[in-house]
Amino acid sequence: MNNVDIEKLIADFPLIKKMVKLKEVNWFNPNITSLQEGLPYVGLDNNDIQDASDRLARFAPYMVKAFPETAATKGIIESEVVEISAMKSQLEQQYEVEIKGKLLLKKDSHLPISGSIKARGGIYEVLAHAEQLAIKAGVLELSDDYSKLLTEEFKCFFSQYSIAVGSTGNLGMSIGIMSAKLGFSVSVHMSADARQWKKEKLRAHGVNVVEYSEDYSVAVEQGRQEAESDPKCFFIDDENSQTLFLGYAVAGERLKQQFDDMHIVVDSDNPLFVYLPCGVGGGPGGVAFGLKVAFGDDVHCVFAEPTHSPCMLLGILTGLHDAIAVQDIGIDNITAADGLAVGRASGFVGRAMERLLDGFYTITDQRMYDLLWLLNKVEGIQLEPSALAGMLGPIVVANNGEYLNRIAVNNEKLVNATHLVWATGGGMVPTVEMEKYLSKASCKLFID
Ligand SMILES: *Cc1c(COP(=O)(O)O)cnc(C)c1O
């Protein structure tokens, strides 16, 4: 959409006026439906998630050997859930609002191999592609012990093929490291926001890193073009891939199991609120889909985006999805939250999930830095800026009585609520980079 009539858009959606001014906004979705009504629009169901889950189980013996850091979880890439009650009291004091219920953190930031949520979808799609190639060539059967994929024969087999992807950093890390390990020739097309250390790490793994001075959409487009000209090259399409989406969705049943182990109940008297940082949408969209299938209507998913990159909110609010970019309304898509620096949302995810998401809010870079500093100070947990976008969620919800009323969550239920902030990345940030992030905080005076 090129010549966007901003005046008309603002008349139809007054919220856009605040978004253009880069104000923090929130929008709780009046068009939300039950899971039953919304699920058909996704076009995928629990069988598809089970299929992905089974595939990851087949690869587990391979993963244990290829990445010994996954041995503790028997070759399954999964993260811990921890309670962050000190952070909860700090948030309550600073924002002068009570957060009723428990505050938990899902540490995808510390997932093995690539230290971000992309270790779910990105790695899954590479494995699915590798399996498909090997089965088609008659060198692998579903019942085999997949650790045989570690042999030189298989590395040689996969080296005939290549993989390409466009990324702001973390997806490239997951796909690059996984593809190179299997033996694929892999190119990662990195947008201008991508951190230097991520590029260096990938090069050290033998990945071909192509750098752009433009943003994510350009990097993706270049990757797509490279793949089109080469029939042996597979392009991983972060904007449209159902495979990536399903890799993320497996998180739902896994979280349910973790909650069972922790004796955390989710039902209509014990609601679950989950706060997910959103870039193009595949990660949070896939996770939200998995959560809805696992927990039904008692899980409420809220997406968080930078004030400079509110692409999913813009797409769903206007119903224009991928036909509009934040740049069309004069927003620059420049943010320190590099994992979220996406100007145009996935049309597939927006259309699939718009009925199943409770709400959206935006957050400034400065607030992400402040929350980053605070979490480190009171919990000793270090994340990258993007991963803090979700941390404001419990405050946004606590302050929105109208929304809570509409979804019939009264005080009695709210005291039993679980608030889960999805920490999407940061576990592999080098110390010097982390020091730079910490130095940007402005809130130090609050608790010293
Ligand atoms: C990629 C990413 C996200 C968002 O995932 P999308 O699939 O782009 O929406 C959030 N946080 C971090 C750290 C990421 O790398």
Short mmCIF file of C-alpha atoms and ligand atoms in Angstrom, two decimals:
data_model
loop_
_atom_site.label_atom_id
_atom_site.label_comp_id
_atom_site.label_asym_id
_atom_site.label_seq_id
_atom_site.Cartn_x
_atom_site.Cartn_y
_atom_site.Cartn_z
CA MET A 1 0.00 0.00 0.00
CA ASN A 2 1.77 3.12 -1.15
CA ASN A 3 -0.33 6.20 -1.04
CA VAL A 4 -1.89 5.68 2.34
CA ASP A 5 -4.44 8.35 3.18
CA ILE A 6 -3.31 8.99 6.75
CA GLU A 7 -6.13 11.47 7.40
CA LYS A 8 -8.71 8.87 6.50
CA LEU A 9 -7.00 6.14 8.51
CA ILE A 10 -6.90 8.39 11.57
CA ALA A 11 -10.57 9.26 11.12
CA ASP A 12 -11.40 5.54 11.02
CA PHE A 13 -8.93 4.53 13.74
CA PRO A 14 -8.19 7.45 16.08
CA LEU A 15 -5.58 5.36 17.90
CA ILE A 16 -3.30 5.74 14.88
CA LYS A 17 -2.87 9.43 15.67
CA LYS A 18 -1.13 8.48 18.93
CA MET A 19 0.86 5.74 17.22
CA VAL A 20 2.19 8.22 14.65
CA LYS A 21 3.30 10.45 17.53
CA LEU A 22 5.18 7.41 18.93
CA LYS A 23 3.11 7.42 22.12
CA GLU A 24 2.68 4.21 24.06
CA VAL A 25 -0.77 2.87 23.24
CA ASN A 26 -2.82 -0.20 23.96
CA TRP A 27 -5.71 -1.78 22.13
CA PHE A 28 -7.76 -4.64 23.49
CA ASN A 29 -9.35 -6.54 20.69
CA PRO A 30 -13.14 -6.11 20.52
CA ASN A 31 -13.31 -8.79 17.82
CA ILE A 32 -11.93 -11.63 19.92
CA THR A 33 -13.89 -14.90 19.70
CA SER A 34 -13.84 -18.22 21.49
CA LEU A 35 -11.19 -20.73 20.50
CA GLN A 36 -13.84 -22.85 18.85
CA GLU A 37 -14.98 -20.01 16.60
CA GLY A 38 -11.50 -18.71 15.91
CA LEU A 39 -9.63 -21.94 15.27
CA PRO A 40 -10.96 -22.61 11.74
CA TYR A 41 -9.36 -19.36 10.56
CA VAL A 42 -5.92 -20.60 11.58
CA GLY A 43 -6.16 -23.49 9.13
CA LEU A 44 -4.07 -25.68 11.45
CA ASP A 45 -5.05 -27.72 14.47
CA ASN A 46 -3.80 -29.90 17.28
CA ASN A 47 -2.91 -32.72 14.86
CA ASP A 48 -0.45 -30.42 13.13
CA ILE A 49 1.10 -29.46 16.46
CA GLN A 50 1.37 -33.15 17.41
CA ASP A 51 3.06 -33.88 14.11
CA ALA A 52 5.65 -31.17 14.87
CA SER A 53 6.09 -32.46 18.39
CA ASP A 54 6.66 -36.02 17.11
CA ARG A 55 9.19 -34.77 14.57
CA LEU A 56 11.16 -32.99 17.31
CA ALA A 57 11.08 -36.22 19.35
CA ARG A 58 12.52 -38.16 16.38
CA PHE A 59 15.39 -35.69 16.18
CA ALA A 60 16.06 -35.70 19.94
CA PRO A 61 18.74 -38.45 19.81
CA TYR A 62 20.52 -36.45 17.10
CA MET A 63 20.29 -33.18 19.04
CA VAL A 64 21.79 -34.72 22.19
CA LYS A 65 24.89 -35.67 20.23
CA ALA A 66 25.10 -32.65 17.94
CA PHE A 67 24.50 -30.14 20.77
CA PRO A 68 25.57 -31.67 24.10
CA GLU A 69 24.00 -28.66 25.88
CA THR A 70 20.62 -30.25 25.08
CA ALA A 71 21.51 -33.49 26.88
CA ALA A 72 19.97 -32.31 30.16
CA THR A 73 16.58 -32.08 28.44
CA LYS A 74 17.18 -35.28 26.41
CA GLY A 75 17.57 -33.46 23.12
CA ILE A 76 14.42 -31.40 23.51
CA ILE A 77 14.97 -27.64 23.29
CA GLU A 78 12.94 -26.22 26.16
CA SER A 79 13.28 -23.40 28.69
CA GLU A 80 12.50 -22.93 32.37
CA VAL A 81 9.63 -21.03 33.92
CA VAL A 82 10.64 -19.04 37.00
CA GLU A 83 8.71 -16.88 39.44
CA ILE A 84 9.96 -13.28 39.60
CA SER A 85 8.34 -11.93 42.75
CA ALA A 86 11.03 -9.32 43.48
CA MET A 87 10.44 -7.90 40.00
CA LYS A 88 6.72 -7.94 40.68
CA SER A 89 7.08 -5.77 43.80
CA GLN A 90 9.38 -3.38 41.96
CA LEU A 91 6.88 -3.01 39.12
CA GLU A 92 4.06 -2.42 41.61
CA GLN A 93 6.05 0.29 43.38
CA GLN A 94 7.25 2.04 40.26
CA TYR A 95 3.92 1.99 38.46
CA GLU A 96 1.83 2.42 41.60
CA VAL A 97 -0.55 -0.37 40.75
CA GLU A 98 -1.17 -3.75 42.31
CA ILE A 99 -0.46 -6.76 40.10
CA LYS A 100 -2.93 -9.33 41.36
CA GLY A 101 -1.77 -12.93 41.01
CA LYS A 102 1.66 -14.44 40.30
CA LEU A 103 4.33 -13.07 37.98
CA LEU A 104 6.37 -15.65 36.07
CA LEU A 105 9.06 -15.48 33.40
CA LYS A 106 9.41 -17.97 30.54
CA LYS A 107 13.12 -18.04 29.82
CA ASP A 108 13.29 -18.68 26.07
CA SER A 109 16.13 -16.21 26.39
CA HIS A 110 18.16 -19.11 27.69
CA LEU A 111 17.16 -21.77 25.18
CA PRO A 112 20.16 -23.80 24.06
CA ILE A 113 21.89 -23.32 20.68
CA SER A 114 20.82 -19.77 19.90
CA GLY A 115 19.59 -18.12 23.11
CA SER A 116 16.25 -16.92 21.82
CA ILE A 117 12.69 -17.93 21.00
CA LYS A 118 13.94 -18.58 17.43
CA ALA A 119 15.47 -21.83 18.69
CA ARG A 120 11.89 -23.12 18.50
CA GLY A 121 10.64 -22.25 15.02
CA GLY A 122 13.93 -21.73 13.20
CA ILE A 123 15.53 -24.97 14.24
CA TYR A 124 12.30 -26.90 13.73
CA GLU A 125 11.97 -25.77 10.12
CA VAL A 126 15.56 -26.75 9.29
CA LEU A 127 14.99 -30.20 10.83
CA ALA A 128 11.72 -30.66 8.96
CA HIS A 129 13.42 -29.77 5.68
CA ALA A 130 16.37 -32.07 6.34
CA GLU A 131 14.04 -34.95 7.20
CA GLN A 132 12.01 -34.44 4.07
CA LEU A 133 15.10 -34.40 1.82
CA ALA A 134 16.60 -37.50 3.42
CA ILE A 135 13.37 -39.48 3.30
CA LYS A 136 12.72 -38.52 -0.30
CA ALA A 137 16.23 -39.68 -1.23
CA GLY A 138 15.56 -42.99 0.52
CA VAL A 139 18.42 -42.60 3.00
CA LEU A 140 16.27 -42.15 6.13
CA GLU A 141 13.16 -43.77 7.57
CA LEU A 142 10.90 -42.38 10.28
CA SER A 143 11.73 -45.33 12.52
CA ASP A 144 15.54 -44.82 12.26
CA ASP A 145 17.73 -43.56 15.07
CA TYR A 146 18.27 -40.02 13.77
CA SER A 147 21.68 -39.74 15.40
CA LYS A 148 22.93 -41.30 12.18
CA LEU A 149 22.48 -37.84 10.64
CA LEU A 150 25.73 -36.91 12.38
CA THR A 151 27.81 -39.10 10.10
CA GLU A 152 30.01 -37.75 7.30
CA GLU A 153 27.76 -39.46 4.72
CA PHE A 154 24.82 -37.36 5.79
CA LYS A 155 26.85 -34.15 6.03
CA CYS A 156 27.98 -34.83 2.47
CA PHE A 157 24.39 -35.53 1.42
CA PHE A 158 23.10 -32.25 2.90
CA SER A 159 26.02 -30.26 1.49
CA GLN A 160 24.46 -30.57 -1.97
CA TYR A 161 21.63 -28.35 -0.76
CA SER A 162 21.47 -24.83 0.52
CA ILE A 163 19.24 -22.81 2.83
CA ALA A 164 18.61 -19.05 2.83
CA VAL A 165 16.85 -16.78 5.30
CA GLY A 166 16.37 -13.07 6.00
CA SER A 167 16.65 -11.97 9.62
CA THR A 168 17.13 -9.19 12.15
CA GLY A 169 19.57 -11.50 13.92
CA ASN A 170 18.12 -14.23 16.07
CA LEU A 171 16.34 -16.21 13.37
CA GLY A 172 19.57 -16.16 11.39
CA MET A 173 21.44 -17.49 14.42
CA SER A 174 19.07 -20.43 14.86
CA ILE A 175 18.82 -21.33 11.20
CA GLY A 176 22.49 -20.66 10.49
CA ILE A 177 23.85 -22.76 13.34
CA MET A 178 21.42 -25.64 12.82
CA SER A 179 21.84 -25.75 9.03
CA ALA A 180 25.63 -25.60 9.21
CA LYS A 181 25.67 -28.41 11.78
CA LEU A 182 23.71 -30.69 9.45
CA GLY A 183 26.06 -29.86 6.58
CA PHE A 184 23.91 -27.50 4.52
CA SER A 185 25.42 -24.54 2.77
CA VAL A 186 23.57 -21.63 4.41
CA SER A 187 23.19 -17.90 3.74
CA VAL A 188 21.73 -15.50 6.26
CA HIS A 189 20.60 -12.12 4.92
CA MET A 190 20.92 -9.70 7.83
CA SER A 191 19.07 -6.40 8.16
CA ALA A 192 20.87 -3.24 9.27
CA ASP A 193 19.65 -3.70 12.88
CA ALA A 194 21.42 -7.04 13.30
CA ARG A 195 24.12 -6.95 15.97
CA GLN A 196 27.73 -7.35 14.91
CA TRP A 197 28.41 -10.13 17.44
CA LYS A 198 25.63 -12.23 15.94
CA LYS A 199 27.17 -11.89 12.49
CA GLU A 200 30.58 -12.84 13.83
CA LYS A 201 29.24 -15.83 15.69
CA LEU A 202 27.54 -17.07 12.53
CA ARG A 203 30.65 -16.62 10.41
CA ALA A 204 32.59 -18.62 12.99
CA HIS A 205 30.09 -21.44 12.37
CA GLY A 206 30.78 -21.31 8.63
CA VAL A 207 27.61 -19.44 7.73
CA ASN A 208 27.59 -17.04 4.76
CA VAL A 209 26.37 -13.74 6.24
CA VAL A 210 25.13 -11.11 3.78
CA GLU A 211 24.73 -7.63 5.25
CA TYR A 212 22.26 -4.94 4.21
CA SER A 213 21.97 -1.29 5.12
CA GLU A 214 18.18 -1.59 4.84
CA ASP A 215 15.62 -3.10 7.19
CA TYR A 216 14.22 -6.59 7.64
CA SER A 217 11.79 -6.54 4.68
CA VAL A 218 14.65 -5.88 2.26
CA ALA A 219 16.84 -8.62 3.79
CA VAL A 220 13.98 -11.11 3.48
CA GLU A 221 13.29 -10.12 -0.11
CA GLN A 222 16.94 -10.59 -1.08
CA GLY A 223 17.01 -14.01 0.55
CA ARG A 224 13.87 -14.96 -1.31
CA GLN A 225 15.39 -13.90 -4.63
CA GLU A 226 18.62 -15.79 -4.04
CA ALA A 227 16.65 -18.96 -3.38
CA GLU A 228 14.43 -18.52 -6.42
CA SER A 229 17.39 -18.61 -8.75
CA ASP A 230 18.65 -21.92 -7.31
CA PRO A 231 16.44 -25.05 -7.32
CA LYS A 232 18.58 -26.67 -4.60
CA CYS A 233 18.15 -23.69 -2.31
CA PHE A 234 15.37 -23.69 0.26
CA PHE A 235 14.14 -20.32 1.47
CA ILE A 236 12.82 -20.14 5.02
CA ASP A 237 10.03 -17.63 4.81
CA ASP A 238 9.67 -15.93 8.19
CA GLU A 239 6.73 -13.91 6.85
CA ASN A 240 4.57 -16.82 5.72
CA SER A 241 5.86 -20.17 6.94
CA GLN A 242 3.38 -22.55 8.57
CA THR A 243 6.29 -24.84 9.46
CA LEU A 244 8.01 -22.16 11.55
CA PHE A 245 4.67 -21.34 13.14
CA LEU A 246 4.16 -24.98 14.17
CA GLY A 247 7.68 -25.19 15.60
CA TYR A 248 6.74 -22.33 17.92
CA ALA A 249 3.31 -23.78 18.68
CA VAL A 250 4.76 -26.88 20.37
CA ALA A 251 5.54 -24.54 23.29
CA GLY A 252 1.85 -24.69 24.32
CA GLU A 253 1.65 -28.34 25.38
CA ARG A 254 5.14 -28.11 26.90
CA LEU A 255 4.11 -25.16 29.07
CA LYS A 256 0.98 -27.03 30.13
CA GLN A 257 3.18 -29.89 31.30
CA GLN A 258 5.48 -27.49 33.16
CA PHE A 259 2.50 -25.85 34.85
CA ASP A 260 1.15 -29.28 35.87
CA ASP A 261 4.54 -30.07 37.42
CA MET A 262 4.49 -26.72 39.25
CA HIS A 263 0.86 -27.25 40.36
CA ILE A 264 -0.27 -24.14 38.53
CA VAL A 265 -3.91 -24.37 37.58
CA VAL A 266 -5.39 -22.60 34.56
CA ASP A 267 -9.18 -22.53 34.28
CA SER A 268 -11.95 -19.94 34.24
CA ASP A 269 -11.35 -19.11 37.92
CA ASN A 270 -7.58 -19.07 37.45
CA PRO A 271 -6.88 -17.15 34.26
CA LEU A 272 -3.51 -17.08 32.53
CA PHE A 273 -2.22 -13.88 30.88
CA VAL A 274 0.76 -14.23 28.55
CA TYR A 275 2.76 -11.26 27.27
CA LEU A 276 4.63 -11.84 24.03
CA PRO A 277 7.03 -9.49 22.21
CA CYS A 278 6.07 -9.34 18.53
CA GLY A 279 8.20 -8.67 15.45
CA VAL A 280 6.91 -10.15 12.20
CA GLY A 281 4.54 -12.30 14.28
CA GLY A 282 5.57 -15.90 13.65
CA GLY A 283 7.14 -16.48 17.06
CA PRO A 284 4.48 -14.94 19.28
CA GLY A 285 1.71 -16.00 16.88
CA GLY A 286 2.81 -19.63 16.86
CA VAL A 287 3.30 -19.70 20.62
CA ALA A 288 -0.11 -18.06 21.15
CA PHE A 289 -1.71 -20.63 18.86
CA GLY A 290 -0.11 -23.46 20.84
CA LEU A 291 -1.21 -21.87 24.11
CA LYS A 292 -4.81 -21.48 22.94
CA VAL A 293 -4.92 -25.12 21.84
CA ALA A 294 -3.39 -26.23 25.16
CA PHE A 295 -5.30 -24.01 27.59
CA GLY A 296 -8.41 -22.96 25.63
CA ASP A 297 -10.29 -19.76 26.39
CA ASP A 298 -8.69 -19.30 29.81
CA VAL A 299 -5.40 -18.13 28.35
CA HIS A 300 -5.27 -14.49 27.29
CA CYS A 301 -2.47 -13.57 24.89
CA VAL A 302 -1.26 -10.00 24.62
CA PHE A 303 1.38 -8.85 22.08
CA ALA A 304 3.94 -6.14 22.80
CA GLU A 305 5.69 -4.03 20.14
CA PRO A 306 8.09 -1.06 20.14
CA THR A 307 6.49 2.36 19.61
CA HIS A 308 8.72 2.62 16.51
CA SER A 309 7.64 -0.76 15.02
CA PRO A 310 3.98 -1.44 15.82
CA CYS A 311 3.39 -3.46 12.65
CA MET A 312 1.09 -6.19 13.97
CA LEU A 313 -1.12 -3.75 15.87
CA LEU A 314 -1.37 -1.59 12.75
CA GLY A 315 -2.18 -4.56 10.51
CA ILE A 316 -4.84 -6.08 12.76
CA LEU A 317 -6.40 -2.79 13.91
CA THR A 318 -6.94 -1.63 10.32
CA GLY A 319 -7.61 -5.09 8.90
CA LEU A 320 -5.02 -4.30 6.24
CA HIS A 321 -2.51 -6.85 7.58
CA ASP A 322 0.54 -7.03 5.31
CA ALA A 323 -0.91 -4.42 2.93
CA ILE A 324 0.31 -1.68 5.27
CA ALA A 325 3.71 -0.97 6.84
CA VAL A 326 4.54 1.36 9.72
CA GLN A 327 6.56 3.47 7.27
CA ASP A 328 3.31 4.16 5.37
CA ILE A 329 2.11 6.18 8.36
CA GLY A 330 5.45 7.91 8.87
CA ILE A 331 6.90 5.65 11.58
CA ASP A 332 10.59 4.86 11.05
CA ASN A 333 10.93 1.24 12.31
CA ILE A 334 14.12 2.16 14.12
CA THR A 335 14.36 0.59 17.56
CA ALA A 336 16.94 -0.79 19.98
CA ALA A 337 14.72 -3.87 20.21
CA ASP A 338 16.37 -5.39 17.15
CA GLY A 339 14.35 -8.63 17.33
CA LEU A 340 11.19 -6.55 16.92
CA ALA A 341 12.43 -4.15 14.22
CA VAL A 342 9.85 -5.17 11.62
CA GLY A 343 7.76 -2.63 9.71
CA ARG A 344 5.34 -4.97 7.97
CA ALA A 345 3.71 -7.84 9.86
CA SER A 346 3.14 -11.35 8.57
CA GLY A 347 -0.19 -11.39 6.74
CA PHE A 348 -0.52 -15.10 7.42
CA VAL A 349 -0.15 -14.71 11.19
CA GLY A 350 -2.37 -11.63 11.40
CA ARG A 351 -5.21 -13.25 9.49
CA ALA A 352 -4.83 -16.55 11.32
CA MET A 353 -4.68 -15.14 14.84
CA GLU A 354 -6.65 -11.88 14.87
CA ARG A 355 -9.65 -13.50 16.54
CA LEU A 356 -7.63 -15.27 19.22
CA LEU A 357 -5.51 -12.43 20.59
CA ASP A 358 -6.74 -10.38 23.53
CA GLY A 359 -4.73 -7.27 22.91
CA PHE A 360 -1.71 -5.28 21.85
CA TYR A 361 0.35 -2.51 23.35
CA THR A 362 3.42 -0.52 22.44
CA ILE A 363 6.42 0.35 24.59
CA THR A 364 9.28 2.84 24.20
CA ASP A 365 12.90 1.77 23.86
CA GLN A 366 13.76 3.69 27.02
CA ARG A 367 11.23 1.71 29.02
CA MET A 368 12.67 -1.56 27.70
CA TYR A 369 16.14 -0.45 28.82
CA ASP A 370 14.80 0.52 32.23
CA LEU A 371 13.04 -2.82 32.67
CA LEU A 372 16.17 -4.62 31.47
CA TRP A 373 18.20 -2.88 34.14
CA LEU A 374 15.62 -3.51 36.83
CA LEU A 375 15.24 -7.24 36.08
CA ASN A 376 19.01 -7.62 36.22
CA LYS A 377 19.18 -5.68 39.47
CA VAL A 378 16.46 -7.50 41.40
CA GLU A 379 16.42 -10.97 39.82
CA GLY A 380 19.91 -11.23 38.30
CA ILE A 381 18.42 -12.21 34.95
CA GLN A 382 19.90 -10.64 31.84
CA LEU A 383 17.84 -10.25 28.68
CA GLU A 384 18.13 -8.32 25.43
CA PRO A 385 15.91 -5.22 25.01
CA SER A 386 13.30 -6.95 22.81
CA ALA A 387 12.67 -9.51 25.53
CA LEU A 388 11.59 -6.82 27.98
CA ALA A 389 8.71 -5.63 25.81
CA GLY A 390 6.40 -8.10 27.53
CA MET A 391 7.34 -6.95 31.04
CA LEU A 392 4.99 -3.97 30.92
CA GLY A 393 2.04 -6.25 30.15
CA PRO A 394 0.87 -6.93 33.71
CA ILE A 395 0.74 -3.15 34.30
CA VAL A 396 -1.17 -2.47 31.10
CA VAL A 397 -3.73 -5.15 32.00
CA ALA A 398 -4.03 -4.10 35.66
CA ASN A 399 -4.81 -0.56 34.51
CA ASN A 400 -7.50 -1.61 32.06
CA GLY A 401 -10.64 -2.31 34.04
CA GLU A 402 -12.79 -2.06 30.95
CA TYR A 403 -10.97 -4.94 29.28
CA LEU A 404 -11.01 -7.09 32.43
CA ASN A 405 -14.73 -6.45 32.75
CA ARG A 406 -15.36 -7.40 29.17
CA ILE A 407 -13.60 -10.75 29.55
CA ALA A 408 -15.38 -11.25 32.89
CA VAL A 409 -12.23 -11.44 35.00
CA ASN A 410 -13.28 -9.91 38.33
CA ASN A 411 -11.07 -9.26 41.36
CA GLU A 412 -11.75 -12.68 42.78
CA LYS A 413 -10.37 -14.34 39.66
CA LEU A 414 -7.59 -11.84 39.27
CA VAL A 415 -6.00 -12.72 42.60
CA ASN A 416 -5.67 -16.28 41.27
CA ALA A 417 -4.24 -15.15 37.93
CA THR A 418 -0.89 -16.15 36.50
CA HIS A 419 0.95 -13.50 34.49
CA LEU A 420 3.62 -15.00 32.25
CA VAL A 421 6.12 -12.71 30.57
CA TRP A 422 7.71 -14.46 27.60
CA ALA A 423 11.42 -13.58 27.70
CA THR A 424 12.34 -14.04 24.06
CA GLY A 425 16.09 -13.51 23.97
CA GLY A 426 19.35 -12.39 25.54
CA GLY A 427 21.00 -15.48 26.99
CA MET A 428 23.96 -15.25 24.61
CA VAL A 429 24.58 -11.50 24.61
CA PRO A 430 28.32 -10.93 25.25
CA THR A 431 29.18 -9.22 28.53
CA VAL A 432 30.42 -6.00 26.89
CA GLU A 433 27.17 -5.70 24.94
CA MET A 434 25.14 -6.33 28.09
CA GLU A 435 27.06 -3.58 29.89
CA LYS A 436 26.06 -1.19 27.11
CA TYR A 437 22.41 -2.16 27.47
CA LEU A 438 22.54 -1.74 31.25
CA SER A 439 24.13 1.70 30.94
CA LYS A 440 21.13 3.02 28.99
CA ALA A 441 18.73 2.73 31.91
CA SER A 442 17.31 5.87 33.44
CA CYS A 443 15.56 4.37 36.44
CA LYS A 444 18.56 3.60 38.64
CA LEU A 445 17.55 6.12 41.27
CA PHE A 446 14.36 4.28 42.01
CA ILE A 447 15.73 1.53 44.18
CA ASP A 448 19.23 2.51 45.19
C1 LIG B 1 12.26 -12.63 16.67
C2 LIG B 1 12.12 -12.15 18.03
C3 LIG B 1 10.88 -11.81 18.58
C4 LIG B 1 9.60 -11.82 17.80
O1 LIG B 1 9.37 -12.91 16.95
P1 LIG B 1 8.67 -12.65 15.54
O2 LIG B 1 8.49 -14.00 14.97
O3 LIG B 1 9.60 -11.81 14.72
O4 LIG B 1 7.41 -11.92 15.82
C5 LIG B 1 10.85 -11.39 19.88
N1 LIG B 1 11.97 -11.29 20.62
C6 LIG B 1 13.18 -11.62 20.15
C7 LIG B 1 14.37 -11.51 21.03
C8 LIG B 1 13.29 -12.07 18.83
O5 LIG B 1 14.50 -12.40 18.36
#
